[in-house]
C-alpha cells in the first residue's frame, strides 16, 4: 500500500513509482496480528528471491541479441570479402533462434517478477487524491479494493492462464510466425506462475492494510472474510464450471429484457466511466483494468470471449519483439548514469561557459539533451541534474524558479528524444514502426531543448541578476586565446558529429567498418593535437585542462548513443538489437571508467527489472482492457458520434490535444498512451490523420505530465535533493517551461515538417521541402 511520498527517499529509478516500504522484505510490523506475520514474511521473502533471480535473465537476453548482431555483421563482412564458405563453416550468419529466445526472455522477465513488483510497490497508481487521506482511510480503501478488484481479477487471470499453458503443453504448440517455430509452453508457463505469485503477494498486502487500518476495522473485515470467500468461490465456479453453479440462468432472469440488458457500446461507455472513477480512487491501475475488463467483457460479450482476449493480449505482449527494447534501454541508461559521466560533462560545460550569463542554464540543458538519448529515466536525470547544479546555482545567486524550471524541463527530454521508452511503447499501440517514431522525434526533441535555452538565456539577458556570471575564483585557467580554443573545439565536435552521422548512414563505406574506424581516427587526431599544444604551446596557445574533461564526459557516451541510435535510424538493426548493443556498450564504458562494481551492476539489473515490470504489466493490462473495449463496439460508436458533429480535422485535433493536455495533469504518460490513445485511433484513422505526426504531438504534449501539478514527480525528485528550495517555487518554475512546451506543441502542429521531414529524408522516397508540409494532415495531402 502506498505511503506519503518522502522526497528524500525517492530513488532515481523510481520513475512513476510513489510507493516504497520502510520495512525490508521479511520484516513485519510488531502490531500486525500474530498469525498474519509469518505468512506475510514468507510471501515477501519468496517474491524477493524470485525478483532477485529473475533480473539475472537480462544477462542472457543481452548476450543472445548481441550474438545475433555480431554474427550477422561478420557474415556480411566476410561475404563482401568473398569469404562466404569460411563464414558458413564457422557458423556465422543470421540466427534462427535468437529472435524467439530474446522475445521469450523479455516476456518471462516481466511476468515472473510481477509479484516482486507488487512487493516493491512498483505498480503505478494515480494517487494524488489517495495521498491526501489519512493512513487508516488509505488502508481501508486498499483492503476494500483488494477484495473487490484484485483477488477476483488475479484468480480469473491465474485459472485462464493455467488453462492456456496446459493447452499449449498438451498440444506441443509451436510459434507459427518464425521459421524456427519454437515450442511455446516454456514461455507461457510464466503467465500462471506470475499470476499465482501476485495472488500470494496480494494476501501479504491485504494483511498490511489490516494492520494499518487499526484493530477495530480489521475485526470487521475478518468477520466478512468467510462470506467473501464463499461469494468469490460461487462466482469462480459459475464462471468456469457453469454446470455446478447455473449462474447464467439466474443472470438471464435478471438481465434479460431488464435494466441490465444494455447494448454493447453502452456497456463500453459504462466500462470507460468505471475505469476513470476507479483510477482516480487510487488503486494500482493494472489490476483495476484487468478486473474491469473481466467484469464488463463478461457482461457484454460473455466470459468465453473475454478470457480468450485476455490470454491473447497478455501472450502478444510477452512475445512482442519491439517491447524487448524496453528493459535494455532502461538498463543502458541506468549504467551510464552510474558511470558518473553526467557530472563530468556538466562541470566541463559549466567551466566552458563560465564567462557567460546563464552559464549554468546552458550546462544543464546541454547535458540533459545529451543524456536524454541515454537515460529515458526522468527521475534519474532530474535528481542528478539537481545534485550537480543546484548548489552551484545557489552559490552563484541564480534565480530559484528559473533554475528549478530548467532542471526539471531538461530532465523531461528523455521521454521524447530517442531512444525513448515512451515511443517504444507507443509504436505497437499506433501500429507504427518504432524506427519511424525515433526518426520523427529527433527534431522536435532538439526544438524543445533550443526553446528552453532561448527562454532561459533571454530572461538572463533582460535581467542579468537571474543568472549572473560565475565568480572569478570559479572560472578556469585558460590560454590567452580562449576564443580560438572555443572555435577549434566546437568545430572539431561538429566534424566528429558529421562523421558519426555519415558513418551511420553508410556514406563512409570506403573499406570494411569505415563508418566506425574513421570517426575513431578523427578522435585520435583531436587528442593528438590537444597533447601537442599542451607540450609545445606555440605562440602561447594551448588547450585548457577543461577540454580534456569535456571530451571524456562527452565523446564516449555520444559515440555509444550515436552508433546505437544511428544503427536504428539507418535500418541496420532493430530497436531491440540496438538496445542490446547499447546495453553491452554501457557495461564496457562503465568498466573503462572504473565505475562498475558487482554491487552497482546488480543494482542496475534490479532497478531495470522494477521499471520494466511497471511498464510492461500495464501494457498487458491495457491491451486486454482495450481489446474488450473495442470488442464492445464503443470506439466505433464514439467515432461516429464525433464525426456527426462535422468539426474540421484541425478543430478535432485541437480537441484531442486539449484532452491529452488536461489528462496529463492528474495522470502520467503510461495510462494515457495505453488507455486513452487507443480509444482515439479509430477516430483519427477515419479522419485520415497522419498517425506518425499525431504520435509526436501526443509525445510532446505528454511531457507536461512531468511539469504539471499536482502529480509532477519531477518536483519531488528535485525537492528531495535540494530541500532548501520551496516546493511552491519549484512548481512555479516548472510551469514556466510547461508554457514553452505548449509553444513547441503549437509549432509542431502548425509546421508538421518538424516531425515528417527527417523520416521522409531518411526513407527511399526522400523528403519534400520543409514548408511544403504546412497544412499536411492526411496522407492524401
XYZ file of C-alpha atoms in Angstrom:
781
model
C 0.000 0.000 0.000
C 1.153 3.485 -0.756
C 2.579 5.816 1.793
C 3.003 9.579 1.588
C 5.871 10.474 -0.684
C 9.006 11.420 1.198
C 11.016 13.285 -1.449
C 14.288 12.462 0.254
C 13.622 8.742 -0.086
C 12.665 8.668 -3.760
C 15.152 6.666 -5.794
C 16.497 7.845 -9.133
C 14.976 4.796 -10.783
C 11.539 5.344 -9.228
C 10.172 6.972 -12.370
C 6.410 6.571 -11.896
C 6.787 4.805 -8.557
C 5.449 6.553 -5.485
C 5.332 3.535 -3.169
C 8.277 2.445 -1.096
C 8.043 0.393 2.084
C 10.007 1.183 5.245
C 10.341 -2.453 6.299
C 12.664 -4.761 4.439
C 11.109 -7.843 2.794
C 10.501 -10.409 5.511
C 10.149 -7.782 8.236
C 6.632 -7.250 9.538
C 5.253 -4.655 11.981
C 5.010 -5.851 15.556
C 1.456 -4.519 15.647
C 0.356 -6.960 12.941
C -1.865 -9.838 14.093
C 0.363 -12.704 15.198
C -0.916 -15.367 12.780
C -0.562 -12.965 9.825
C 3.099 -12.123 10.456
C 4.761 -15.432 9.405
C 2.536 -15.692 6.308
C 3.379 -12.144 5.240
C 7.100 -12.648 5.897
C 7.211 -15.913 3.929
C 5.424 -14.425 0.910
C 7.671 -11.354 0.940
C 10.861 -13.404 1.019
C 9.574 -15.734 -1.698
C 8.809 -12.897 -4.104
C 12.010 -11.095 -3.136
C 14.121 -14.062 -4.266
C 12.025 -14.568 -7.380
C 12.759 -10.952 -8.317
C 16.455 -11.255 -7.481
C 16.808 -14.319 -9.686
C 14.570 -13.045 -12.488
C 16.612 -9.879 -13.007
C 19.565 -12.114 -13.970
C 17.671 -13.050 -17.153
C 18.760 -9.676 -18.518
C 22.272 -11.066 -18.943
C 21.392 -13.887 -21.399
C 18.912 -11.536 -23.074
C 21.728 -9.110 -23.893
C 24.073 -11.924 -24.915
C 21.570 -13.528 -27.305
C 20.777 -10.294 -29.105
C 24.370 -9.090 -29.335
C 25.422 -12.509 -30.645
C 22.836 -12.185 -33.424
C 24.058 -8.718 -34.428
C 27.733 -9.688 -34.360
C 27.138 -12.957 -36.235
C 25.082 -11.261 -38.926
C 27.508 -8.352 -39.299
C 30.599 -10.572 -39.550
C 28.806 -12.790 -42.053
C 28.042 -9.743 -44.201
C 31.627 -8.510 -43.945
C 33.158 -11.869 -44.904
C 30.665 -12.193 -47.755
C 31.719 -8.777 -49.058
C 35.313 -10.027 -48.982
C 34.328 -13.135 -50.956
C 34.757 -15.480 -47.991
C 31.257 -16.994 -47.927
C 32.499 -20.543 -47.322
C 34.536 -19.508 -44.278
C 31.586 -17.601 -42.818
C 29.299 -20.605 -43.199
C 31.921 -23.036 -41.930
C 32.432 -21.170 -38.643
C 28.672 -20.812 -38.131
C 28.183 -17.111 -38.853
C 25.067 -15.592 -40.335
C 21.559 -14.614 -39.246
C 20.464 -16.921 -36.460
C 17.052 -18.548 -36.446
C 16.787 -18.927 -32.700
C 17.896 -15.565 -31.290
C 14.718 -13.713 -32.276
C 12.460 -16.169 -30.454
C 14.731 -16.668 -27.456
C 15.063 -12.907 -26.933
C 11.356 -12.106 -27.032
C 10.516 -15.089 -24.802
C 13.111 -13.989 -22.259
C 11.640 -10.483 -22.357
C 8.151 -11.850 -21.721
C 9.216 -14.149 -18.909
C 11.151 -11.272 -17.336
C 8.142 -9.117 -16.531
C 5.659 -11.932 -15.797
C 7.832 -13.793 -13.279
C 8.611 -10.569 -11.427
C 5.033 -9.260 -11.179
C 4.723 -10.370 -7.549
C 8.109 -8.875 -6.712
C 6.955 -5.613 -8.276
C 3.903 -5.514 -6.019
C 6.160 -6.194 -3.036
C 8.325 -3.238 -4.017
C 5.355 -1.005 -4.784
C 6.157 -0.814 -8.475
C 2.631 -0.972 -9.869
C 1.558 2.538 -10.814
C -1.431 4.214 -9.237
C -2.876 7.718 -9.751
C -2.668 8.520 -6.055
C -2.727 12.309 -5.908
C -6.131 12.051 -4.117
C -5.122 8.884 -2.269
C -2.210 10.659 -0.605
C -4.476 13.291 0.935
C -6.339 10.690 3.019
C -5.344 9.549 6.492
C -3.322 6.305 6.762
C -6.351 4.479 8.205
C -8.540 5.623 5.318
C -5.874 4.623 2.804
C -5.627 1.179 4.380
C -9.390 0.730 4.435
C -9.755 1.722 0.782
C -6.846 -0.533 -0.198
C -8.273 -3.535 1.663
C -11.715 -2.977 0.139
C -10.320 -2.728 -3.390
C -8.047 -5.730 -2.929
C -11.105 -7.787 -2.040
C -13.383 -6.237 -4.673
C -10.962 -5.864 -7.596
C -7.646 -7.554 -7.059
C -8.389 -11.095 -5.903
C -11.229 -11.790 -8.384
C -9.126 -10.448 -11.254
C -5.985 -12.374 -10.284
C -7.913 -15.584 -9.635
C -9.523 -15.419 -13.079
C -6.174 -14.481 -14.601
C -4.418 -17.409 -12.944
C -7.024 -20.002 -13.920
C -7.309 -18.817 -17.519
C -3.516 -18.548 -17.911
C -3.039 -22.027 -16.438
C -5.545 -23.470 -18.904
C -3.835 -21.587 -21.741
C -0.447 -23.006 -20.723
C -1.802 -26.540 -20.265
C -3.358 -26.487 -23.726
C -0.023 -25.426 -25.252
C 1.788 -28.110 -23.244
C -0.536 -30.952 -24.240
C -0.587 -29.992 -27.924
C 3.134 -29.128 -28.028
C 2.084 -25.866 -29.642
C 4.744 -24.032 -31.621
C 5.146 -20.410 -32.684
C 3.917 -20.016 -36.241
C 5.374 -16.584 -37.013
C 9.016 -17.722 -37.342
C 10.756 -20.467 -39.309
C 12.409 -21.807 -36.163
C 8.926 -22.486 -34.679
C 9.911 -22.979 -31.028
C 7.678 -24.771 -28.518
C 5.656 -22.151 -26.626
C 4.788 -23.770 -23.303
C 8.116 -22.991 -21.539
C 7.455 -19.269 -22.008
C 3.712 -19.441 -21.385
C 4.179 -21.080 -18.006
C 5.350 -17.667 -16.806
C 1.732 -16.442 -17.011
C 0.151 -18.754 -14.393
C 3.277 -18.617 -12.215
C 3.268 -14.828 -12.304
C -0.471 -14.743 -11.518
C -0.009 -17.165 -8.613
C 2.801 -15.060 -7.149
C 0.587 -11.993 -7.493
C -2.209 -13.722 -5.573
C 0.225 -14.619 -2.794
C 1.643 -11.090 -2.609
C -1.898 -9.712 -2.593
C -2.540 -11.670 0.605
C 0.522 -10.063 2.208
C -0.607 -6.611 1.082
C -4.099 -7.244 2.460
C -2.625 -8.159 5.839
C -0.571 -4.954 5.812
C -3.710 -2.976 5.094
C -5.453 -4.725 8.003
C -2.581 -3.719 10.293
C -2.605 -0.082 9.220
C -6.377 0.406 9.460
C -6.426 -0.481 13.176
C -7.721 -3.472 15.094
C -11.329 -2.327 15.233
C -11.708 -2.071 11.470
C -9.628 -5.208 10.951
C -12.091 -7.228 13.041
C -14.941 -6.098 10.785
C -13.060 -7.202 7.681
C -12.093 -10.540 9.212
C -15.733 -11.233 10.090
C -16.764 -10.565 6.498
C -13.970 -12.714 5.014
C -15.803 -16.096 5.194
C -18.819 -14.611 3.385
C -16.477 -13.018 0.839
C -14.660 -16.307 0.184
C -17.943 -18.156 -0.349
C -19.147 -15.461 -2.763
C -15.814 -15.498 -4.631
C -15.946 -19.298 -4.909
C -19.517 -19.092 -6.219
C -18.530 -16.587 -8.896
C -15.495 -18.686 -9.790
C -17.453 -21.936 -10.215
C -20.292 -20.166 -12.018
C -17.757 -18.791 -14.477
C -15.602 -21.845 -15.091
C -17.994 -24.673 -14.128
C -21.485 -23.424 -15.042
C -22.971 -26.917 -14.667
C -22.258 -26.811 -10.941
C -23.469 -23.249 -10.382
C -26.069 -22.221 -13.030
C -25.268 -18.535 -12.764
C -26.140 -17.891 -16.424
C -29.764 -18.870 -15.911
C -30.068 -16.512 -12.969
C -28.371 -13.727 -14.898
C -30.690 -14.145 -17.851
C -33.655 -13.869 -15.497
C -32.325 -10.631 -14.001
C -30.740 -9.023 -17.058
C -32.816 -10.389 -19.908
C -35.030 -7.563 -21.040
C -34.425 -5.721 -17.763
C -32.418 -2.632 -16.817
C -29.160 -4.575 -17.083
C -29.894 -5.574 -20.671
C -27.971 -2.845 -22.481
C -26.436 -2.551 -25.904
C -22.762 -3.480 -26.058
C -21.489 0.038 -26.923
C -23.377 1.411 -23.922
C -21.757 -1.196 -21.694
C -18.422 0.010 -23.074
C -19.253 3.592 -22.057
C -20.057 2.413 -18.538
C -16.783 0.493 -18.575
C -14.899 3.672 -19.534
C -16.618 5.682 -16.795
C -15.881 2.964 -14.234
C -12.241 2.941 -15.349
C -11.826 6.701 -14.846
C -13.538 6.577 -11.451
C -11.523 3.557 -10.289
C -8.212 5.019 -11.415
C -8.809 8.253 -9.535
C -9.715 6.331 -6.380
C -6.042 5.370 -6.355
C -5.830 1.594 -6.692
C -2.978 0.251 -8.903
C -4.104 0.793 -12.469
C -3.024 -2.572 -13.901
C -5.202 -4.620 -11.590
C -8.105 -2.211 -11.953
C -8.014 -2.577 -15.739
C -7.867 -6.379 -15.595
C -10.842 -6.567 -13.227
C -12.969 -4.102 -15.207
C -12.161 -5.855 -18.479
C -13.227 -9.202 -16.997
C -16.416 -7.790 -15.499
C -17.696 -5.648 -18.363
C -16.396 -8.040 -21.008
C -18.333 -10.934 -19.469
C -21.409 -8.705 -19.187
C -21.307 -7.522 -22.785
C -19.673 -10.350 -24.735
C -19.641 -13.388 -22.483
C -16.882 -14.906 -20.371
C -15.518 -17.183 -23.128
C -14.695 -14.281 -25.466
C -13.306 -12.209 -22.606
C -10.976 -14.965 -21.402
C -9.772 -15.536 -24.945
C -8.975 -11.828 -25.313
C -7.123 -11.829 -22.002
C -4.830 -14.718 -22.846
C -4.313 -13.464 -26.382
C -3.326 -9.945 -25.327
C -1.029 -10.991 -22.485
C 0.640 -13.578 -24.710
C 1.036 -10.989 -27.501
C 2.632 -8.541 -25.096
C 5.050 -11.205 -23.854
C 6.136 -12.088 -27.395
C 6.246 -8.557 -28.829
C 9.698 -8.181 -30.355
C 9.599 -4.355 -30.223
C 8.909 -4.241 -26.475
C 12.059 -6.272 -25.769
C 13.912 -2.975 -26.207
C 12.263 -1.512 -23.093
C 14.366 -3.276 -20.409
C 17.567 -2.996 -22.429
C 17.392 0.770 -22.990
C 16.471 1.227 -19.322
C 19.498 -0.848 -18.305
C 21.732 1.159 -20.634
C 20.531 4.427 -19.128
C 20.954 3.323 -15.524
C 24.510 2.095 -16.137
C 25.520 5.321 -17.873
C 24.048 7.307 -15.015
C 26.065 5.216 -12.551
C 29.260 5.816 -14.544
C 29.184 9.460 -13.452
C 29.518 10.842 -16.969
C 26.801 13.468 -16.482
C 28.705 15.083 -13.610
C 31.923 15.188 -15.605
C 30.285 16.703 -18.664
C 28.288 19.217 -16.625
C 31.363 20.515 -14.838
C 33.240 20.914 -18.119
C 30.391 22.789 -19.867
C 29.930 24.957 -16.796
C 33.595 25.977 -16.930
C 33.499 26.477 -20.699
C 30.640 28.967 -20.382
C 31.791 30.482 -17.079
C 32.111 33.995 -18.569
C 28.547 33.889 -19.949
C 25.348 34.953 -18.191
C 23.198 31.934 -17.511
C 26.144 29.572 -17.966
C 24.635 27.019 -15.599
C 21.362 27.044 -17.519
C 23.311 26.259 -20.690
C 25.205 23.483 -18.924
C 22.042 21.903 -17.521
C 20.212 21.918 -20.865
C 23.238 20.763 -22.876
C 23.939 17.849 -20.544
C 20.265 16.884 -20.248
C 19.908 16.836 -24.043
C 22.936 14.572 -24.472
C 21.869 12.192 -21.741
C 18.230 12.196 -22.810
C 19.425 9.871 -25.552
C 20.939 7.568 -22.946
C 18.562 7.669 -19.990
C 14.874 7.841 -20.720
C 14.542 7.886 -16.926
C 13.222 11.282 -15.899
C 13.682 10.678 -12.186
C 17.367 9.872 -12.649
C 18.007 12.891 -14.879
C 16.225 15.391 -12.626
C 17.888 14.028 -9.491
C 21.401 14.065 -10.892
C 20.968 17.482 -12.510
C 19.691 18.809 -9.188
C 22.653 17.378 -7.307
C 25.139 18.759 -9.842
C 23.696 22.203 -10.480
C 21.583 23.379 -7.551
C 24.374 24.053 -5.069
C 26.425 25.992 -7.601
C 23.317 27.892 -8.719
C 22.573 28.862 -5.123
C 26.160 29.944 -4.537
C 26.191 31.987 -7.750
C 22.928 33.776 -6.946
C 20.783 32.177 -9.658
C 17.014 32.644 -9.579
C 15.453 29.624 -7.847
C 12.334 29.423 -10.013
C 14.185 29.674 -13.303
C 16.785 27.197 -12.058
C 14.144 24.694 -10.931
C 12.280 25.025 -14.216
C 15.456 24.498 -16.250
C 16.438 21.357 -14.314
C 13.002 19.737 -14.424
C 12.352 20.669 -18.068
C 15.754 19.380 -19.140
C 15.093 16.151 -17.288
C 11.851 15.539 -19.189
C 13.611 15.489 -22.573
C 14.431 11.827 -22.004
C 10.853 10.743 -22.664
C 10.897 12.349 -26.143
C 14.433 12.224 -27.543
C 15.199 8.716 -28.885
C 15.651 6.068 -27.754
C 12.563 6.998 -25.736
C 10.786 4.311 -23.726
C 7.509 6.141 -24.326
C 7.950 5.915 -28.100
C 8.819 2.211 -27.889
C 5.564 1.617 -26.009
C 3.587 3.898 -28.337
C 4.740 2.133 -31.516
C 2.663 -1.049 -31.089
C -0.299 0.983 -29.819
C -0.472 3.012 -33.031
C 0.939 0.199 -35.191
C 3.812 2.424 -36.317
C 7.392 1.126 -36.601
C 9.439 2.334 -33.650
C 12.186 3.276 -36.112
C 9.873 5.820 -37.733
C 8.905 7.233 -34.341
C 12.575 7.642 -33.418
C 13.287 9.449 -36.665
C 10.279 11.705 -36.209
C 11.102 12.640 -32.600
C 14.682 13.858 -33.095
C 13.940 17.345 -34.446
C 11.055 18.045 -32.013
C 13.291 16.999 -29.102
C 16.061 19.324 -30.227
C 13.487 22.064 -30.885
C 12.240 21.900 -27.309
C 15.786 21.964 -25.912
C 16.561 25.048 -28.036
C 13.347 26.764 -26.922
C 14.224 26.077 -23.289
C 17.687 27.555 -23.798
C 16.397 30.625 -25.657
C 13.913 31.285 -22.870
C 16.451 30.881 -20.046
C 19.139 32.971 -21.752
C 16.578 35.548 -22.866
C 15.438 36.021 -19.288
C 19.074 36.411 -18.215
C 19.699 38.966 -20.961
C 16.687 41.009 -19.837
C 17.512 40.630 -16.152
C 21.199 39.676 -15.604
C 20.587 39.045 -11.909
C 18.663 35.863 -12.780
C 21.824 34.114 -13.988
C 24.971 36.098 -13.160
C 28.447 35.317 -14.436
C 30.262 32.818 -12.241
C 32.637 34.305 -9.647
C 36.215 34.834 -10.824
C 37.570 32.212 -8.418
C 35.388 29.580 -10.115
C 36.433 30.431 -13.666
C 39.039 28.126 -15.229
C 42.576 28.984 -16.187
C 42.776 29.267 -19.993
C 45.256 30.320 -22.653
C 45.364 33.938 -23.850
C 43.463 32.785 -26.928
C 40.390 31.320 -25.275
C 38.108 32.293 -28.166
C 40.288 30.307 -30.570
C 40.092 27.354 -28.161
C 36.291 27.503 -28.223
C 36.090 27.827 -32.024
C 38.572 24.981 -32.565
C 36.844 22.625 -30.146
C 33.336 23.364 -31.395
C 34.489 22.899 -34.999
C 36.161 19.589 -34.153
C 32.983 18.387 -32.452
C 30.877 19.383 -35.467
C 33.210 17.402 -37.720
C 33.009 14.432 -35.342
C 29.226 14.624 -35.358
C 29.173 14.744 -39.140
C 31.499 11.742 -39.379
C 29.361 9.735 -36.973
C 26.196 10.612 -38.896
C 27.859 9.816 -42.227
C 29.164 6.534 -40.845
C 25.715 5.570 -39.593
C 24.213 6.435 -42.984
C 26.837 4.359 -44.821
C 28.431 7.317 -46.629
C 31.929 6.418 -45.389
C 31.964 2.838 -46.639
C 35.382 3.157 -48.309
C 36.541 -0.055 -46.624
C 35.010 -2.536 -44.127
C 33.925 -0.897 -40.868
C 34.986 2.512 -42.184
C 31.911 4.092 -40.613
C 33.350 3.196 -37.213
C 37.075 3.497 -37.910
C 37.106 6.993 -39.476
C 35.360 8.756 -36.543
C 37.734 6.967 -34.155
C 40.728 8.141 -36.215
C 39.400 11.696 -36.048
C 39.180 11.336 -32.261
C 42.803 10.260 -32.249
C 43.749 13.329 -34.305
C 41.868 15.610 -31.904
C 43.574 14.070 -28.886
C 46.996 14.244 -30.573
C 46.588 17.972 -31.310
C 45.465 18.550 -27.729
C 48.577 16.813 -26.347
C 50.914 18.584 -28.806
C 49.652 22.075 -27.955
C 49.894 21.286 -24.257
C 53.509 20.209 -24.651
C 54.746 22.933 -27.080
C 52.404 25.930 -26.550
C 53.036 27.538 -29.967
C 52.816 31.334 -29.601
C 51.491 30.831 -26.079
C 48.408 28.960 -27.324
C 47.325 25.726 -25.705
C 44.107 23.879 -24.882
C 42.992 24.210 -21.266
C 42.538 21.300 -18.882
C 38.780 21.691 -19.042
C 38.713 20.412 -22.628
C 40.036 17.032 -21.549
C 37.226 16.756 -19.022
C 34.770 17.915 -21.655
C 35.848 15.268 -24.151
C 35.984 12.491 -21.593
C 32.478 13.375 -20.469
C 31.008 13.967 -23.932
C 32.690 11.784 -26.517
C 32.400 8.199 -25.140
C 28.662 8.362 -24.354
C 27.996 10.313 -27.535
C 29.689 7.684 -29.669
C 27.793 4.917 -27.900
C 24.465 6.707 -28.266
C 25.149 7.775 -31.851
C 26.000 4.310 -33.083
C 23.147 2.659 -31.158
C 20.658 5.224 -32.406
C 22.297 5.546 -35.796
C 22.025 1.821 -36.435
C 18.273 2.113 -35.799
C 17.777 5.175 -37.974
C 19.839 3.702 -40.801
C 17.887 0.458 -40.646
C 20.917 -1.683 -39.815
C 19.435 -3.024 -36.591
C 16.045 -3.242 -34.970
C 15.455 -1.109 -31.852
C 15.721 -4.265 -29.749
C 19.075 -5.247 -31.288
C 20.421 -1.708 -30.952
C 19.284 -1.581 -27.325
C 21.184 -4.798 -26.572
C 24.349 -3.417 -28.184
C 23.866 -0.158 -26.282
C 23.449 -2.063 -23.022
C 26.655 -4.015 -23.636
C 28.430 -0.801 -24.621
C 27.293 0.832 -21.377
C 28.794 -2.084 -19.431
C 32.105 -1.691 -21.284
C 32.037 2.094 -20.776
C 31.382 1.742 -17.053
C 34.269 -0.714 -16.783
C 36.554 1.642 -18.697
C 35.697 4.466 -16.288
C 36.241 2.076 -13.333
C 32.736 2.763 -12.062
C 31.296 -0.725 -12.408
C 31.330 -2.967 -9.364
C 29.347 -6.138 -8.776
C 27.048 -4.257 -6.398
C 26.363 -1.478 -8.920
C 25.856 -3.953 -11.742
C 23.328 -5.952 -9.743
C 21.641 -2.753 -8.577
C 21.232 -1.736 -12.222
C 19.710 -5.145 -13.027
C 17.168 -4.971 -10.206
C 16.180 -1.356 -10.938
C 15.774 -2.248 -14.591
C 13.501 -5.124 -13.617
C 11.328 -2.871 -11.460
C 10.767 -0.219 -14.123
C 10.279 -2.889 -16.800
C 7.542 -4.623 -14.816
C 5.889 -1.276 -14.131
C 5.611 -0.541 -17.851
C 5.141 -3.998 -19.333
C 2.487 -5.244 -16.914
C 0.487 -2.099 -17.550
C 0.952 -2.619 -21.298
C -0.516 -6.125 -20.999
C -3.408 -4.967 -18.784
C -4.148 -2.014 -21.068
C -4.101 -4.186 -24.169
C -6.610 -6.527 -22.531
C -8.821 -3.615 -21.488
C -8.568 -2.060 -24.948
C -9.396 -5.338 -26.683
C -12.554 -5.779 -24.604
C -13.490 -2.132 -25.100
C -13.049 -2.446 -28.859
C -14.979 -5.732 -28.957
C -17.934 -3.977 -27.309
C -18.038 -1.597 -30.279
C -17.785 1.590 -28.214
C -14.862 3.149 -30.154
C -16.872 2.851 -33.359
C -19.874 4.483 -31.697
C -17.749 7.344 -30.317
C -16.132 7.832 -33.714
C -19.494 8.069 -35.448
C -20.754 10.461 -32.774
C -17.779 12.808 -33.109
C -17.845 12.655 -36.897
C -21.525 13.577 -36.861
C -20.576 16.900 -35.284
C -18.868 17.792 -38.566
C -15.917 19.527 -36.980
C -12.917 20.215 -39.193
C -9.911 17.901 -38.871
C -7.837 20.678 -37.313
C -10.532 21.500 -34.752
C -10.931 17.835 -33.881
C -7.182 17.516 -33.359
C -7.172 20.604 -31.144
C -9.933 18.999 -29.074
C -7.923 15.762 -28.785
C -4.740 17.629 -27.805
C -6.662 19.608 -25.188
C -7.994 16.336 -23.776
C -4.497 14.812 -23.604
C -3.128 18.002 -22.021
C -5.805 18.025 -19.300
C -5.344 14.309 -18.588
C -1.610 14.922 -18.270
C -2.198 16.885 -15.073
C -3.547 14.052 -12.900
C -2.160 11.098 -14.913
C 1.291 10.017 -16.093
C 2.103 9.208 -19.702
C 1.767 5.427 -19.292
C -2.024 5.187 -18.774
C -2.669 7.913 -21.326
C -0.643 6.184 -24.053
C -2.007 2.743 -23.274
C -5.639 3.541 -22.479
C -6.712 6.893 -23.933
C -4.752 6.940 -27.202
C -6.096 3.562 -28.457
C -9.641 4.865 -27.935
C -8.854 7.800 -30.237
C -7.186 5.777 -33.004
C -10.395 4.800 -34.881
C -11.454 8.461 -34.998
C -8.035 9.547 -36.270
C -7.999 6.854 -38.950
C -11.480 7.869 -40.061
C -10.309 11.485 -40.325
C -7.227 10.387 -42.270
C -4.796 11.929 -39.768
C -1.143 11.018 -40.220
C -0.542 8.837 -37.148
C 3.220 9.440 -37.129
C 2.644 13.174 -36.814
C -0.087 12.585 -34.231
C 2.197 10.321 -32.163
C 4.821 13.048 -31.800
C 2.140 15.635 -30.993
C 0.994 13.355 -28.171
C 4.575 12.713 -27.032
C 5.362 16.433 -26.786
C 2.020 17.021 -25.096
C 2.674 14.304 -22.537
C 5.878 15.947 -21.354
C 3.535 18.255 -19.477
C 2.724 15.313 -17.162
C 6.157 15.765 -15.633
C 5.827 19.533 -15.223
C 2.188 19.929 -14.182
C 0.940 19.777 -10.583
C -0.495 18.031 -8.625
C 1.344 14.806 -9.672
C 4.578 16.136 -11.237
C 7.023 13.746 -9.574
C 9.825 15.864 -11.047
C 9.106 18.388 -8.318
C 9.504 15.746 -5.615
C 12.734 14.419 -7.076
C 14.185 17.929 -7.197
C 12.916 18.825 -3.739
C 14.490 15.630 -2.433
C 17.995 16.697 -3.439
C 17.532 20.452 -2.920
C 15.484 20.658 0.294
C 16.202 24.382 0.707
C 14.123 25.177 -2.392
C 10.476 25.773 -1.616
C 8.072 23.412 -3.396
C 5.983 26.401 -4.468
C 8.986 27.934 -6.264
C 9.736 24.610 -7.947
C 6.137 24.367 -9.188
C 6.148 27.955 -10.486
C 9.454 27.348 -12.234
C 8.191 24.158 -13.878
C 5.042 25.838 -15.116
C 7.065 28.479 -16.952
C 8.637 25.737 -19.007
C 5.321 23.971 -19.428
C 4.241 27.084 -21.361
C 7.378 26.679 -23.518
C 6.336 23.075 -24.177
C 2.929 24.262 -25.316
C 4.636 26.733 -27.664
C 6.661 23.861 -29.099
C 3.467 21.843 -29.471
C 1.847 24.685 -31.419
C 4.882 24.967 -33.718
C 4.798 21.248 -34.458
C 1.044 21.429 -35.048
C 1.365 24.330 -37.486
C 4.600 23.115 -39.106
C 4.392 19.310 -39.472
C 7.747 19.385 -41.262
C 9.406 19.371 -37.826
C 8.122 15.805 -37.497
C 7.775 14.467 -41.029
C 10.768 15.918 -42.869
C 13.524 13.764 -41.302
C 11.693 10.402 -41.623
C 10.976 11.192 -45.270
C 14.575 12.307 -45.873
C 15.891 9.055 -44.408
C 13.450 6.968 -46.415
C 13.932 5.866 -50.001
C 11.269 8.276 -51.213
C 13.119 11.352 -49.953
C 11.767 14.457 -48.268
C 9.794 17.388 -49.625
C 10.886 20.977 -48.982
C 10.303 21.729 -45.302
C 7.496 24.255 -45.692
C 5.615 22.098 -48.165
C 4.451 20.108 -45.124
C 2.434 23.086 -43.859
C -1.200 22.073 -43.692
C -0.243 18.393 -44.046
C -2.832 16.464 -42.102
C -3.817 13.430 -44.135
C -1.665 11.034 -46.161
C -3.539 12.160 -49.255
C -2.184 15.651 -48.938
